[in-house]
mmCIF file of C-alpha atoms and ligand atoms in Angstrom:
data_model
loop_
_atom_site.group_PDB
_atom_site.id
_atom_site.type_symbol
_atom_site.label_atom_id
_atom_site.label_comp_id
_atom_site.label_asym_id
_atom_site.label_seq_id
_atom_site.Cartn_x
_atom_site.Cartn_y
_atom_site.Cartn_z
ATOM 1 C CA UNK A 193 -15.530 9.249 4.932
ATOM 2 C CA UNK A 194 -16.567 8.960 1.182
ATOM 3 C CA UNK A 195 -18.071 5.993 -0.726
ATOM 4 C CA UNK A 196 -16.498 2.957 0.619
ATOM 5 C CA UNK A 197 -14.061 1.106 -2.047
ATOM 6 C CA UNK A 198 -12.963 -1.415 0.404
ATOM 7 C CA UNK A 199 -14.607 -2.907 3.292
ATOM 8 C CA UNK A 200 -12.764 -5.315 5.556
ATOM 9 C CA UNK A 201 -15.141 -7.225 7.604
ATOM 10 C CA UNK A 202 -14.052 -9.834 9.711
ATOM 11 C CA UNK A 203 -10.718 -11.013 7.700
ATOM 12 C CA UNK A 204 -9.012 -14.184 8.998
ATOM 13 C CA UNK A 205 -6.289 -15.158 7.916
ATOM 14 C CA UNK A 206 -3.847 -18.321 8.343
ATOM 15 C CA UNK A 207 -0.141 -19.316 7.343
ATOM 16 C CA UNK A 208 -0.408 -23.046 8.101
ATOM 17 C CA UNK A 209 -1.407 -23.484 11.217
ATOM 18 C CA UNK A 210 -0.652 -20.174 12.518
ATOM 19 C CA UNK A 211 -3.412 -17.672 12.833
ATOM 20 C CA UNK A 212 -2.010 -14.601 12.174
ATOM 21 C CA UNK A 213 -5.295 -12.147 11.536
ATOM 22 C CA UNK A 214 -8.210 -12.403 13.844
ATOM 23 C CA UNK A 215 -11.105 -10.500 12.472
ATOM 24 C CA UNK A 216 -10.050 -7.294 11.105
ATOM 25 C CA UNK A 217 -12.746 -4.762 10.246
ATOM 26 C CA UNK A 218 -11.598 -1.524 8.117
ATOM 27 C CA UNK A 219 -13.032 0.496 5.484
ATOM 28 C CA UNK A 220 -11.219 2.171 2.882
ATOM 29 C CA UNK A 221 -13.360 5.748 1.226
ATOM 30 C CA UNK A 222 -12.947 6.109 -2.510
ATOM 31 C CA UNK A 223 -10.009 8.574 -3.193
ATOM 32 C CA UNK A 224 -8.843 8.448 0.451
ATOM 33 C CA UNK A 225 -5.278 7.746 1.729
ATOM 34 C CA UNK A 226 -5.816 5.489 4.732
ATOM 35 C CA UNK A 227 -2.876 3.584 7.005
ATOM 36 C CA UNK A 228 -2.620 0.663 8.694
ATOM 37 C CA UNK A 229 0.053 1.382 11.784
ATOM 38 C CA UNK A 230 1.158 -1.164 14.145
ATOM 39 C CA UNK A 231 4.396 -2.600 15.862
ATOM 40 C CA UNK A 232 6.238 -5.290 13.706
ATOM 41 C CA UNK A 233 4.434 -8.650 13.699
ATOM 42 C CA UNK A 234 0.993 -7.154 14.271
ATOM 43 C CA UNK A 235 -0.166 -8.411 10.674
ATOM 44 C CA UNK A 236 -0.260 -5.382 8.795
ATOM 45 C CA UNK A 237 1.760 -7.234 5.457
ATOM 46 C CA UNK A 238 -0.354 -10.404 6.266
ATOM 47 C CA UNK A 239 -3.490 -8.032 5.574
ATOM 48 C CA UNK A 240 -2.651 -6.684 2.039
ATOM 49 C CA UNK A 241 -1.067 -10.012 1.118
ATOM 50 C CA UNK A 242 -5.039 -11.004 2.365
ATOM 51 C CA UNK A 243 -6.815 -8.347 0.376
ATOM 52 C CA UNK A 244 -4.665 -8.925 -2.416
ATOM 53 C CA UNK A 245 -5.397 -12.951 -2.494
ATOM 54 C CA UNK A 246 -1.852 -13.767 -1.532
ATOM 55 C CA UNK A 247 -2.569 -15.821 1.720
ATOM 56 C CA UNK A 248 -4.176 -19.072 0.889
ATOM 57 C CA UNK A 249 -6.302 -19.553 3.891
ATOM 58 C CA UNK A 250 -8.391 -16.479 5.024
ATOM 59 C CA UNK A 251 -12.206 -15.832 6.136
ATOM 60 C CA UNK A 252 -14.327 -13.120 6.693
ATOM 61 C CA UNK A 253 -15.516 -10.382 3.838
ATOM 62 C CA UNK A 254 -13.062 -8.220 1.908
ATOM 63 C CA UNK A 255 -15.434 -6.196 -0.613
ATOM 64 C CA UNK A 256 -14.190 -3.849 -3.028
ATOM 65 C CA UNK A 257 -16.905 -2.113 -4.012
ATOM 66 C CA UNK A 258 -19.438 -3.991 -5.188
ATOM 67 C CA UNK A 259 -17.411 -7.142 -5.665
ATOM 68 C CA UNK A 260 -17.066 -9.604 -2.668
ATOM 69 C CA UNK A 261 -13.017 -10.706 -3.292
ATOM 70 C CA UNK A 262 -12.764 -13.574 -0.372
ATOM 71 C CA UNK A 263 -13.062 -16.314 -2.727
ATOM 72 C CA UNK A 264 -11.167 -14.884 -5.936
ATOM 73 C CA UNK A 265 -7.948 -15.572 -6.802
ATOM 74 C CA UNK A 266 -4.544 -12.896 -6.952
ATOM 75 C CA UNK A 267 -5.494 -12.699 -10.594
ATOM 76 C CA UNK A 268 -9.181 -12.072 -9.883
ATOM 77 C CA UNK A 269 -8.556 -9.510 -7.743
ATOM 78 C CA UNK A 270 -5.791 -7.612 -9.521
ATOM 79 C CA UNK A 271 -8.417 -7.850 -12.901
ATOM 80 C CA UNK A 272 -10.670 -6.103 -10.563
ATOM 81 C CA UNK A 273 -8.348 -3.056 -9.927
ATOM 82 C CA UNK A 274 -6.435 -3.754 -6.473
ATOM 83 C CA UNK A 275 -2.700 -3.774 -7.012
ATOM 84 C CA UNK A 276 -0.168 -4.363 -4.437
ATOM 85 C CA UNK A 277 3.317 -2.783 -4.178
ATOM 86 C CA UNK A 278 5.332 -5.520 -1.496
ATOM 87 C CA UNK A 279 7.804 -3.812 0.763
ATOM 88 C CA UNK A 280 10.618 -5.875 -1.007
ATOM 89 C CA UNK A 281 9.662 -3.907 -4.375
ATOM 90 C CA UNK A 282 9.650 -6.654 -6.759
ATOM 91 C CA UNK A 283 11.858 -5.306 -9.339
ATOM 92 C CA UNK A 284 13.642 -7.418 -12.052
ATOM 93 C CA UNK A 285 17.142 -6.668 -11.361
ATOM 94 C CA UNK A 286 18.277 -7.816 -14.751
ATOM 95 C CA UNK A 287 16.025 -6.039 -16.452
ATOM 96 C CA UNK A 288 16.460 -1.876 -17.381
ATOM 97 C CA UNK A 289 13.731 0.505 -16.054
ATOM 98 C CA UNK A 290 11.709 0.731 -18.642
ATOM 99 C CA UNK A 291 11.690 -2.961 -19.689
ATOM 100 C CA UNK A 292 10.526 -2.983 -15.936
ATOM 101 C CA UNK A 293 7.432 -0.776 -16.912
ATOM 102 C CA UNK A 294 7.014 -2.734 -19.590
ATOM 103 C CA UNK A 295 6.595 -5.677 -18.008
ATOM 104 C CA UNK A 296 3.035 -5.485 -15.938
ATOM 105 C CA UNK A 297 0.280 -6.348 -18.084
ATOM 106 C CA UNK A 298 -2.505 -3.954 -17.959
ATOM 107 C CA UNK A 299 -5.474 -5.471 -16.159
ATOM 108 C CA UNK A 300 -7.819 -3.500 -16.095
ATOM 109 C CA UNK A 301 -8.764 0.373 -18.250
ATOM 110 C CA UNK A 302 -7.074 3.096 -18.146
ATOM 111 C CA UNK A 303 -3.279 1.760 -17.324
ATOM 112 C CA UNK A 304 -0.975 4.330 -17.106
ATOM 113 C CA UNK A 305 0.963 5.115 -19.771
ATOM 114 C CA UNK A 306 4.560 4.892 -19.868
ATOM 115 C CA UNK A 307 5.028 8.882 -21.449
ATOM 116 C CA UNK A 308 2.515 9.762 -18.127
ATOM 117 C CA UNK A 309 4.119 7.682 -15.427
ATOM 118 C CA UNK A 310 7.524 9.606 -16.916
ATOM 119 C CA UNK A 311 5.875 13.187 -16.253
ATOM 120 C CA UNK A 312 5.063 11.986 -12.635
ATOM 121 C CA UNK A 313 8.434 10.644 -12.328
ATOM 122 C CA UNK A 314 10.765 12.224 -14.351
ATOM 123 C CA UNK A 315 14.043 10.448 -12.846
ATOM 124 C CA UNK A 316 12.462 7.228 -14.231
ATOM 125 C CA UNK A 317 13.231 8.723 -17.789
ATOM 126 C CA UNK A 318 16.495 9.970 -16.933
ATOM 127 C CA UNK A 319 17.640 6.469 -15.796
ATOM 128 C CA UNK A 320 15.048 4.666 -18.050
ATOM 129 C CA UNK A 321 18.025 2.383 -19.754
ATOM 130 C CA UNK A 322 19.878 1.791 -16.570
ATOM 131 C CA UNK A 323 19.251 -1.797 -14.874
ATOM 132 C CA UNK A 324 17.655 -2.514 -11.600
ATOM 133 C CA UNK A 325 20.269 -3.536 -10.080
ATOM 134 C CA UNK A 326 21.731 0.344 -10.740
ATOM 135 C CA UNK A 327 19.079 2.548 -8.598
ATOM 136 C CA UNK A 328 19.258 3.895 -5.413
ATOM 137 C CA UNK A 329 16.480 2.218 -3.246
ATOM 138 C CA UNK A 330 14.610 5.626 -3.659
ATOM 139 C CA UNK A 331 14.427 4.888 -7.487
ATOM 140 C CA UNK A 332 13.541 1.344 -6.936
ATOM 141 C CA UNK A 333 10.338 2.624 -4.823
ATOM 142 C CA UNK A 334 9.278 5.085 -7.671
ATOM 143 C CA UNK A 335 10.017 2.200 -10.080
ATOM 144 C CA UNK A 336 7.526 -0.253 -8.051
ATOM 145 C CA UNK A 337 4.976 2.681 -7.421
ATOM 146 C CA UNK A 338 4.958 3.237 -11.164
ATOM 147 C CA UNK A 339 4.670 -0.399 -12.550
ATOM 148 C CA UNK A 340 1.545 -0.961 -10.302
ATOM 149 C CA UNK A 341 0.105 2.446 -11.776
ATOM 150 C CA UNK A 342 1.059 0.682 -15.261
ATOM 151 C CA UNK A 343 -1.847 -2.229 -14.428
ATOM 152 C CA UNK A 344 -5.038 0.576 -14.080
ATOM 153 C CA UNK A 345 -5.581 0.001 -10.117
ATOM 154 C CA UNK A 346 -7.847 2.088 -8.538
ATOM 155 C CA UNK A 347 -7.008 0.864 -5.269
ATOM 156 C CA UNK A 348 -3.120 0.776 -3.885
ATOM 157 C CA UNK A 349 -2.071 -1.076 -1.168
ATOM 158 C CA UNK A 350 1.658 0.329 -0.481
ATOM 159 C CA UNK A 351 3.421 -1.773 2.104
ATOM 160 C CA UNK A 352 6.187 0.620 3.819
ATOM 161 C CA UNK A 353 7.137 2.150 0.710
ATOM 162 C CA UNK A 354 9.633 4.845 2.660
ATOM 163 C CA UNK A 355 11.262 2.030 4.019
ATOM 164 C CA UNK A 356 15.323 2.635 4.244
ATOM 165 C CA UNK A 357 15.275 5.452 2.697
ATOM 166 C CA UNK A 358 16.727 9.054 3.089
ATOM 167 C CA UNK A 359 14.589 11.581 4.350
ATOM 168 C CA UNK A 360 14.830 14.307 0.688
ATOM 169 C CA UNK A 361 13.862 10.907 -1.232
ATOM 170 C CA UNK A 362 10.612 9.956 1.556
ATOM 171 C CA UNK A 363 9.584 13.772 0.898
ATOM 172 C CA UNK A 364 9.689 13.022 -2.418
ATOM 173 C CA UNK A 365 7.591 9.769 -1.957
ATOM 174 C CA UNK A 366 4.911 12.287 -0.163
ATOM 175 C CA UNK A 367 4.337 14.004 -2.960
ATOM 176 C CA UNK A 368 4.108 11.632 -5.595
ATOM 177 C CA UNK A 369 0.898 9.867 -2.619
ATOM 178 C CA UNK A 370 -0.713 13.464 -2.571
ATOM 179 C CA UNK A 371 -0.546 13.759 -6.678
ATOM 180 C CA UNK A 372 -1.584 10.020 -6.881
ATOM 181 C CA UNK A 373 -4.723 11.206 -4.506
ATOM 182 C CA UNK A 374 -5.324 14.533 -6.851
ATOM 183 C CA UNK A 375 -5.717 12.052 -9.358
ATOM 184 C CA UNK A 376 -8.609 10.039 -7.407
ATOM 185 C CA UNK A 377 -6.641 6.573 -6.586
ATOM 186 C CA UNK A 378 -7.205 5.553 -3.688
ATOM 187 C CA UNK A 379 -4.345 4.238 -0.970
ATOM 188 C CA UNK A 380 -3.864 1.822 1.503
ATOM 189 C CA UNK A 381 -0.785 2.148 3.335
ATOM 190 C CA UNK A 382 1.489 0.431 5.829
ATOM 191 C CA UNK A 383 4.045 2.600 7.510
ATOM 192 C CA UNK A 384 6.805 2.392 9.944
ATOM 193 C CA UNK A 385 7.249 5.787 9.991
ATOM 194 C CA UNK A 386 4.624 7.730 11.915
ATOM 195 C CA UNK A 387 5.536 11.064 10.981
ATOM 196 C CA UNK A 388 5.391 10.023 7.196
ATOM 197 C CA UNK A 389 2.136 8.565 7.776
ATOM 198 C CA UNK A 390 0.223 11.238 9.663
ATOM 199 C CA UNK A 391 1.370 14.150 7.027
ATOM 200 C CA UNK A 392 -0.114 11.605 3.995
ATOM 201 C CA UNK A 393 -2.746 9.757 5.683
ATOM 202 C CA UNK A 394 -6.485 10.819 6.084
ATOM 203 C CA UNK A 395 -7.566 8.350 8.638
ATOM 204 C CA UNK A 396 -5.434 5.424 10.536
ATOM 205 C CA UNK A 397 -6.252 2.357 12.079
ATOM 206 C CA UNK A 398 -3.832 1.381 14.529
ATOM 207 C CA UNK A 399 -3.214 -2.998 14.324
ATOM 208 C CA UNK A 400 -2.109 -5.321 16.885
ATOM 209 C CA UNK A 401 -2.478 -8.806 17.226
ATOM 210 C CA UNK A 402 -3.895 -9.579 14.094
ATOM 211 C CA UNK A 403 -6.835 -6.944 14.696
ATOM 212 C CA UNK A 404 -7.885 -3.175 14.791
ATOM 213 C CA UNK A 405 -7.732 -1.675 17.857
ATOM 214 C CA UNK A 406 -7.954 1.550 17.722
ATOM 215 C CA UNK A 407 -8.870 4.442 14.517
ATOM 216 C CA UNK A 408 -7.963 8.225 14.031
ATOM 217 C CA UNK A 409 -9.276 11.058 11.840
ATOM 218 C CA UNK A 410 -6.536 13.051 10.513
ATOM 219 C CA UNK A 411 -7.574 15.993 13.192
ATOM 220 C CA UNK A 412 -7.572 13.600 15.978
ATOM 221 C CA UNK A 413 -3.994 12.636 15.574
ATOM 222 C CA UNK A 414 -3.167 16.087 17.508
ATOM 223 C CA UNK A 415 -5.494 15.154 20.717
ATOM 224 C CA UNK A 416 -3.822 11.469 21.009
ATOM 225 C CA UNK A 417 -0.716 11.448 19.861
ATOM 226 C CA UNK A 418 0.513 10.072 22.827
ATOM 227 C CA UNK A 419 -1.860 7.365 23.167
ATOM 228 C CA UNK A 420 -0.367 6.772 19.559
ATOM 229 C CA UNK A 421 2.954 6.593 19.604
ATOM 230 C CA UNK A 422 2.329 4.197 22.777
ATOM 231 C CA UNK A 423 0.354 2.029 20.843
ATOM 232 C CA UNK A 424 3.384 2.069 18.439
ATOM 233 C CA UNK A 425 6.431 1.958 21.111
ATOM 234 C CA UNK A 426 8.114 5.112 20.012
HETATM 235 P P1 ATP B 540 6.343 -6.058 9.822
HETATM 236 O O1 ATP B 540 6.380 -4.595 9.787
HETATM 237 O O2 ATP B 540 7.397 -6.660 10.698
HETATM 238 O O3 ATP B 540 6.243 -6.707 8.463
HETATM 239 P P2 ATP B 540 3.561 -6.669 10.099
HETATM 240 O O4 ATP B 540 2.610 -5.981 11.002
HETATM 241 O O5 ATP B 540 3.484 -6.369 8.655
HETATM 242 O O6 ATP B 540 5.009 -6.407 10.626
HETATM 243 P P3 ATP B 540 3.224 -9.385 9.322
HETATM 244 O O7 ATP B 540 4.394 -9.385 8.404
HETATM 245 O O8 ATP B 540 1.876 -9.364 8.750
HETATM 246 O O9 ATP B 540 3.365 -8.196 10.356
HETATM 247 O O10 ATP B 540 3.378 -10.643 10.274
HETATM 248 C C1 ATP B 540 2.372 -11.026 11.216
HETATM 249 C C2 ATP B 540 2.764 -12.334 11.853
HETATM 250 O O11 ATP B 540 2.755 -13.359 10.866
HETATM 251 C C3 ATP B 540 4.152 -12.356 12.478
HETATM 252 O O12 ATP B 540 4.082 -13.068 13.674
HETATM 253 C C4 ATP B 540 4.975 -13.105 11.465
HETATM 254 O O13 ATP B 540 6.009 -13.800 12.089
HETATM 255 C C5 ATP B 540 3.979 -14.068 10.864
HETATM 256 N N1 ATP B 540 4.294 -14.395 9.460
HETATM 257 C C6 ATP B 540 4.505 -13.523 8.468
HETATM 258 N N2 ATP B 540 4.740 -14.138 7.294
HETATM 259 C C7 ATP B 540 4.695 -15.468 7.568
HETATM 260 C C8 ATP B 540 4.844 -16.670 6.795
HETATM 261 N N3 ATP B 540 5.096 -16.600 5.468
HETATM 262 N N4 ATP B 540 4.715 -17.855 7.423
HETATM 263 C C9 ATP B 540 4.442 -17.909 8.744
HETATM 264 N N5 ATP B 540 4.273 -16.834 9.542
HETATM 265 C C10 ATP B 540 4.393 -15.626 8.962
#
Protein backbone atom coordinates (compact mmCIF):
# COMPACT_ATOMS: atom_id res chain seq x y z
CA UNK A 1 0.00 0.00 0.00
CA UNK A 2 1.09 3.71 -0.50
CA UNK A 3 0.88 6.68 1.93
CA UNK A 4 -2.25 6.29 3.82
CA UNK A 5 -5.00 9.13 2.95
CA UNK A 6 -7.57 7.59 5.09
CA UNK A 7 -7.35 5.59 8.12
CA UNK A 8 -10.45 4.10 9.70
CA UNK A 9 -9.77 3.10 13.17
CA UNK A 10 -12.34 1.91 15.27
CA UNK A 11 -15.53 3.82 13.62
CA UNK A 12 -18.84 3.50 15.52
CA UNK A 13 -21.51 4.54 14.37
CA UNK A 14 -25.33 4.95 15.56
CA UNK A 15 -28.83 5.81 13.91
CA UNK A 16 -30.77 6.41 17.14
CA UNK A 17 -30.52 3.77 19.10
CA UNK A 18 -29.44 1.34 16.62
CA UNK A 19 -25.80 0.49 16.37
CA UNK A 20 -25.18 -0.10 13.04
CA UNK A 21 -21.04 0.02 12.79
CA UNK A 22 -19.02 -1.72 15.39
CA UNK A 23 -15.43 -0.77 15.09
CA UNK A 24 -14.38 -0.71 11.60
CA UNK A 25 -10.65 -0.47 10.89
CA UNK A 26 -9.57 0.28 7.07
CA UNK A 27 -6.99 2.20 5.43
CA UNK A 28 -7.27 3.85 2.26
CA UNK A 29 -3.34 4.41 0.17
CA UNK A 30 -3.09 7.73 -1.62
CA UNK A 31 -4.07 7.20 -5.35
CA UNK A 32 -5.48 3.71 -4.65
CA UNK A 33 -8.95 2.36 -5.66
CA UNK A 34 -10.08 0.39 -2.62
CA UNK A 35 -13.80 -1.41 -2.03
CA UNK A 36 -15.81 -2.01 0.62
CA UNK A 37 -17.94 -5.44 -0.34
CA UNK A 38 -20.52 -6.89 1.79
CA UNK A 39 -24.17 -8.36 1.66
CA UNK A 40 -26.96 -5.64 1.94
CA UNK A 41 -27.34 -4.28 5.48
CA UNK A 42 -23.73 -4.94 6.45
CA UNK A 43 -23.10 -1.02 6.81
CA UNK A 44 -21.13 -0.30 3.92
CA UNK A 45 -23.48 3.23 3.06
CA UNK A 46 -23.58 3.79 6.91
CA UNK A 47 -19.61 3.97 6.62
CA UNK A 48 -19.17 6.72 3.91
CA UNK A 49 -22.23 8.54 5.24
CA UNK A 50 -19.64 8.16 8.62
CA UNK A 51 -16.49 9.30 6.91
CA UNK A 52 -18.29 11.87 5.19
CA UNK A 53 -19.92 13.40 8.62
CA UNK A 54 -23.40 12.39 7.60
CA UNK A 55 -24.29 10.13 10.67
CA UNK A 56 -24.69 12.20 13.74
CA UNK A 57 -23.52 9.80 16.32
CA UNK A 58 -20.21 7.93 15.54
CA UNK A 59 -16.82 7.09 17.55
CA UNK A 60 -13.63 5.88 16.87
CA UNK A 61 -10.82 7.74 14.48
CA UNK A 62 -11.43 8.53 10.81
CA UNK A 63 -8.09 10.45 9.73
CA UNK A 64 -7.55 11.76 6.43
CA UNK A 65 -4.24 12.39 6.29
CA UNK A 66 -3.08 14.41 8.71
CA UNK A 67 -6.45 15.71 9.81
CA UNK A 68 -8.42 13.72 12.51
CA UNK A 69 -12.31 14.22 10.88
CA UNK A 70 -14.42 12.45 13.92
CA UNK A 71 -15.45 15.62 15.34
CA UNK A 72 -15.88 17.92 12.11
CA UNK A 73 -18.82 18.60 10.54
CA UNK A 74 -20.12 17.44 6.57
CA UNK A 75 -18.84 20.88 5.70
CA UNK A 76 -15.53 20.41 7.52
CA UNK A 77 -14.85 17.47 5.97
CA UNK A 78 -15.88 18.17 2.38
CA UNK A 79 -13.49 21.70 2.86
CA UNK A 80 -10.91 19.17 3.59
CA UNK A 81 -11.19 17.27 0.21
CA UNK A 82 -13.52 14.08 0.87
CA UNK A 83 -16.56 14.17 -1.38
CA UNK A 84 -19.24 11.69 -1.45
CA UNK A 85 -21.26 10.52 -4.49
CA UNK A 86 -24.73 8.73 -2.62
CA UNK A 87 -26.06 5.76 -4.51
CA UNK A 88 -29.34 7.80 -5.12
CA UNK A 89 -27.10 10.38 -7.24
CA UNK A 90 -28.36 13.54 -5.97
CA UNK A 91 -29.16 15.24 -9.10
CA UNK A 92 -31.52 18.30 -9.43
CA UNK A 93 -34.06 17.01 -11.70
CA UNK A 94 -35.27 20.44 -12.63
CA UNK A 95 -32.25 21.67 -13.31
CA UNK A 96 -30.19 21.06 -17.02
CA UNK A 97 -26.76 19.31 -16.86
CA UNK A 98 -24.69 21.87 -16.79
CA UNK A 99 -26.62 24.12 -14.35
CA UNK A 100 -26.07 20.75 -12.39
CA UNK A 101 -22.19 21.25 -12.68
CA UNK A 102 -22.65 24.47 -11.89
CA UNK A 103 -24.11 24.05 -8.88
CA UNK A 104 -21.29 22.45 -6.34
CA UNK A 105 -19.27 25.05 -4.90
CA UNK A 106 -15.66 24.42 -5.12
CA UNK A 107 -14.25 23.60 -1.70
CA UNK A 108 -11.23 23.12 -1.87
CA UNK A 109 -8.06 23.91 -5.02
CA UNK A 110 -7.95 22.69 -7.98
CA UNK A 111 -11.91 21.96 -8.79
CA UNK A 112 -12.40 20.62 -11.95
CA UNK A 113 -13.28 22.62 -14.53
CA UNK A 114 -16.36 22.39 -16.40
CA UNK A 115 -14.36 22.45 -20.22
CA UNK A 116 -12.15 19.33 -18.35
CA UNK A 117 -14.91 17.34 -16.73
CA UNK A 118 -16.49 17.69 -20.59
CA UNK A 119 -13.21 16.03 -22.16
CA UNK A 120 -13.59 13.16 -19.56
CA UNK A 121 -17.15 12.95 -20.31
CA UNK A 122 -17.97 14.04 -23.49
CA UNK A 123 -21.82 12.88 -23.45
CA UNK A 124 -22.17 15.45 -20.61
CA UNK A 125 -21.59 18.17 -23.40
CA UNK A 126 -23.68 16.58 -25.86
CA UNK A 127 -26.69 16.59 -23.45
CA UNK A 128 -25.32 19.60 -21.42
CA UNK A 129 -28.86 21.64 -21.94
CA UNK A 130 -31.05 18.67 -21.42
CA UNK A 131 -32.71 18.38 -17.77
CA UNK A 132 -32.14 15.75 -15.22
CA UNK A 133 -35.03 14.39 -15.37
CA UNK A 134 -34.00 13.52 -19.35
CA UNK A 135 -30.82 11.06 -18.81
CA UNK A 136 -30.55 7.61 -18.83
CA UNK A 137 -29.43 6.47 -15.27
CA UNK A 138 -25.94 5.89 -16.95
CA UNK A 139 -25.80 9.74 -17.61
CA UNK A 140 -27.10 10.54 -14.25
CA UNK A 141 -23.97 8.49 -12.71
CA UNK A 142 -21.43 10.42 -14.96
CA UNK A 143 -23.39 13.57 -14.02
CA UNK A 144 -22.91 12.80 -10.08
CA UNK A 145 -19.25 11.49 -10.67
CA UNK A 146 -18.53 14.79 -12.37
CA UNK A 147 -20.17 17.36 -9.93
CA UNK A 148 -18.14 15.80 -7.00
CA UNK A 149 -14.90 16.17 -9.28
CA UNK A 150 -16.30 19.92 -9.68
CA UNK A 151 -15.62 20.47 -5.57
CA UNK A 152 -11.46 19.54 -5.81
CA UNK A 153 -11.75 16.10 -3.70
CA UNK A 154 -8.89 14.16 -3.48
CA UNK A 155 -10.61 11.44 -1.90
CA UNK A 156 -14.01 9.74 -3.51
CA UNK A 157 -16.19 7.73 -1.76
CA UNK A 158 -18.56 6.19 -4.66
CA UNK A 159 -21.45 4.30 -3.16
CA UNK A 160 -22.58 1.57 -5.91
CA UNK A 161 -22.18 3.84 -8.67
CA UNK A 162 -22.95 0.82 -11.42
CA UNK A 163 -26.00 0.34 -9.73
CA UNK A 164 -29.03 -0.53 -12.37
CA UNK A 165 -27.26 -0.05 -15.00
CA UNK A 166 -26.50 -1.81 -18.40
CA UNK A 167 -23.46 -3.61 -18.69
CA UNK A 168 -21.76 -1.16 -22.15
CA UNK A 169 -22.65 1.91 -19.70
CA UNK A 170 -20.79 -0.01 -16.22
CA UNK A 171 -17.75 -0.58 -18.76
CA UNK A 172 -17.90 2.75 -19.39
CA UNK A 173 -18.03 3.67 -15.61
CA UNK A 174 -14.61 1.43 -15.41
CA UNK A 175 -12.89 3.52 -17.35
CA UNK A 176 -13.74 6.82 -16.33
CA UNK A 177 -12.39 5.00 -12.19
CA UNK A 178 -9.07 3.91 -14.00
CA UNK A 179 -8.61 7.62 -15.73
CA UNK A 180 -9.81 9.20 -12.40
CA UNK A 181 -6.82 6.93 -10.73
CA UNK A 182 -4.22 8.05 -13.72
CA UNK A 183 -5.01 11.28 -12.49
CA UNK A 184 -3.96 10.47 -8.69
CA UNK A 185 -7.60 10.67 -6.88
CA UNK A 186 -8.01 8.38 -4.79
CA UNK A 187 -11.38 5.97 -4.45
CA UNK A 188 -13.38 4.44 -2.04
CA UNK A 189 -15.93 2.28 -3.36
CA UNK A 190 -19.03 0.28 -2.47
CA UNK A 191 -20.10 -2.31 -4.95
CA UNK A 192 -22.75 -4.82 -5.49
CA UNK A 193 -21.23 -6.07 -8.29
CA UNK A 194 -18.19 -8.24 -7.64
CA UNK A 195 -16.99 -8.61 -10.99
CA UNK A 196 -17.05 -4.71 -11.43
CA UNK A 197 -15.24 -4.39 -8.31
CA UNK A 198 -12.37 -6.85 -8.63
CA UNK A 199 -11.42 -5.52 -12.38
CA UNK A 200 -11.29 -1.65 -10.67
CA UNK A 201 -10.33 -2.30 -7.23
CA UNK A 202 -6.70 -2.62 -5.82
CA UNK A 203 -7.46 -4.04 -2.47
CA UNK A 204 -11.04 -5.04 -0.78
CA UNK A 205 -12.24 -5.34 2.52
CA UNK A 206 -15.03 -7.56 2.76
CA UNK A 207 -17.96 -5.94 5.66
CA UNK A 208 -20.43 -7.66 7.69
CA UNK A 209 -22.10 -6.74 10.65
CA UNK A 210 -21.04 -3.40 10.94
CA UNK A 211 -17.21 -4.53 10.79
CA UNK A 212 -14.26 -5.80 8.55
CA UNK A 213 -13.87 -9.19 8.39
CA UNK A 214 -11.88 -10.14 6.02
CA UNK A 215 -9.18 -8.04 3.24
CA UNK A 216 -7.77 -8.98 -0.30
CA UNK A 217 -4.88 -7.76 -2.47
CA UNK A 218 -5.89 -7.51 -5.95
CA UNK A 219 -3.68 -10.90 -6.68
CA UNK A 220 -5.30 -12.68 -3.91
CA UNK A 221 -8.75 -12.37 -5.31
CA UNK A 222 -7.71 -15.45 -7.71
CA UNK A 223 -6.65 -17.87 -4.61
CA UNK A 224 -10.11 -17.06 -2.65
CA UNK A 225 -12.56 -16.33 -4.75
CA UNK A 226 -14.65 -18.76 -3.37
CA UNK A 227 -14.24 -17.89 0.11
CA UNK A 228 -15.42 -14.49 -1.51
CA UNK A 229 -18.26 -14.84 -3.21
CA UNK A 230 -19.42 -16.91 0.05
CA UNK A 231 -18.79 -14.14 2.12
CA UNK A 232 -21.01 -12.25 -0.42
CA UNK A 233 -23.87 -15.05 -1.11
CA UNK A 234 -23.38 -15.29 -4.81
P1 LIG B 1 -27.06 -1.76 1.12
O1 LIG B 1 -26.27 -2.23 -0.02
O2 LIG B 1 -28.36 -2.49 1.29
O3 LIG B 1 -27.20 -0.26 1.20
P2 LIG B 1 -25.14 -1.50 3.22
O4 LIG B 1 -24.07 -2.47 3.54
O5 LIG B 1 -24.75 -0.25 2.54
O6 LIG B 1 -26.24 -2.24 2.40
P3 LIG B 1 -26.29 0.19 5.20
O7 LIG B 1 -27.16 0.92 4.23
O8 LIG B 1 -25.11 0.87 5.74
O9 LIG B 1 -25.85 -1.19 4.58
O10 LIG B 1 -27.22 -0.28 6.40
C1 LIG B 1 -26.70 -0.92 7.57
C2 LIG B 1 -27.82 -1.11 8.56
O11 LIG B 1 -28.28 0.17 9.00
C3 LIG B 1 -29.04 -1.84 8.02
O12 LIG B 1 -29.51 -2.70 9.01
C4 LIG B 1 -30.03 -0.73 7.78
O13 LIG B 1 -31.33 -1.19 7.95
C5 LIG B 1 -29.68 0.27 8.86
N1 LIG B 1 -29.97 1.66 8.45
C6 LIG B 1 -29.56 2.26 7.33
N2 LIG B 1 -29.97 3.54 7.26
C7 LIG B 1 -30.70 3.75 8.39
C8 LIG B 1 -31.41 4.86 8.95
N3 LIG B 1 -31.44 6.05 8.30
N4 LIG B 1 -32.03 4.70 10.13
C9 LIG B 1 -31.98 3.51 10.78
N5 LIG B 1 -31.32 2.42 10.33
C10 LIG B 1 -30.69 2.54 9.15
Amino acid sequence: MTEPLLTVDGLGAWYGESHILHGMDFTVGKGEIVTLLGRNGAGKTTTMRSIMGLVKKRNGSVRFGSIETIGLSANQIARAGIAFCPEERGIFSSLTVKENLLLPPIVAEGGMSVERVYELFPILQTRGASQGTKLSGGEQQMLAIARILRTGARLLLLDEPTEGLAPVIVEQIGQIIAKLREEGFTILLVEQNFRFAEAVGDRHYVVEHGRVIDSFERDEVEANRETITGYLGI
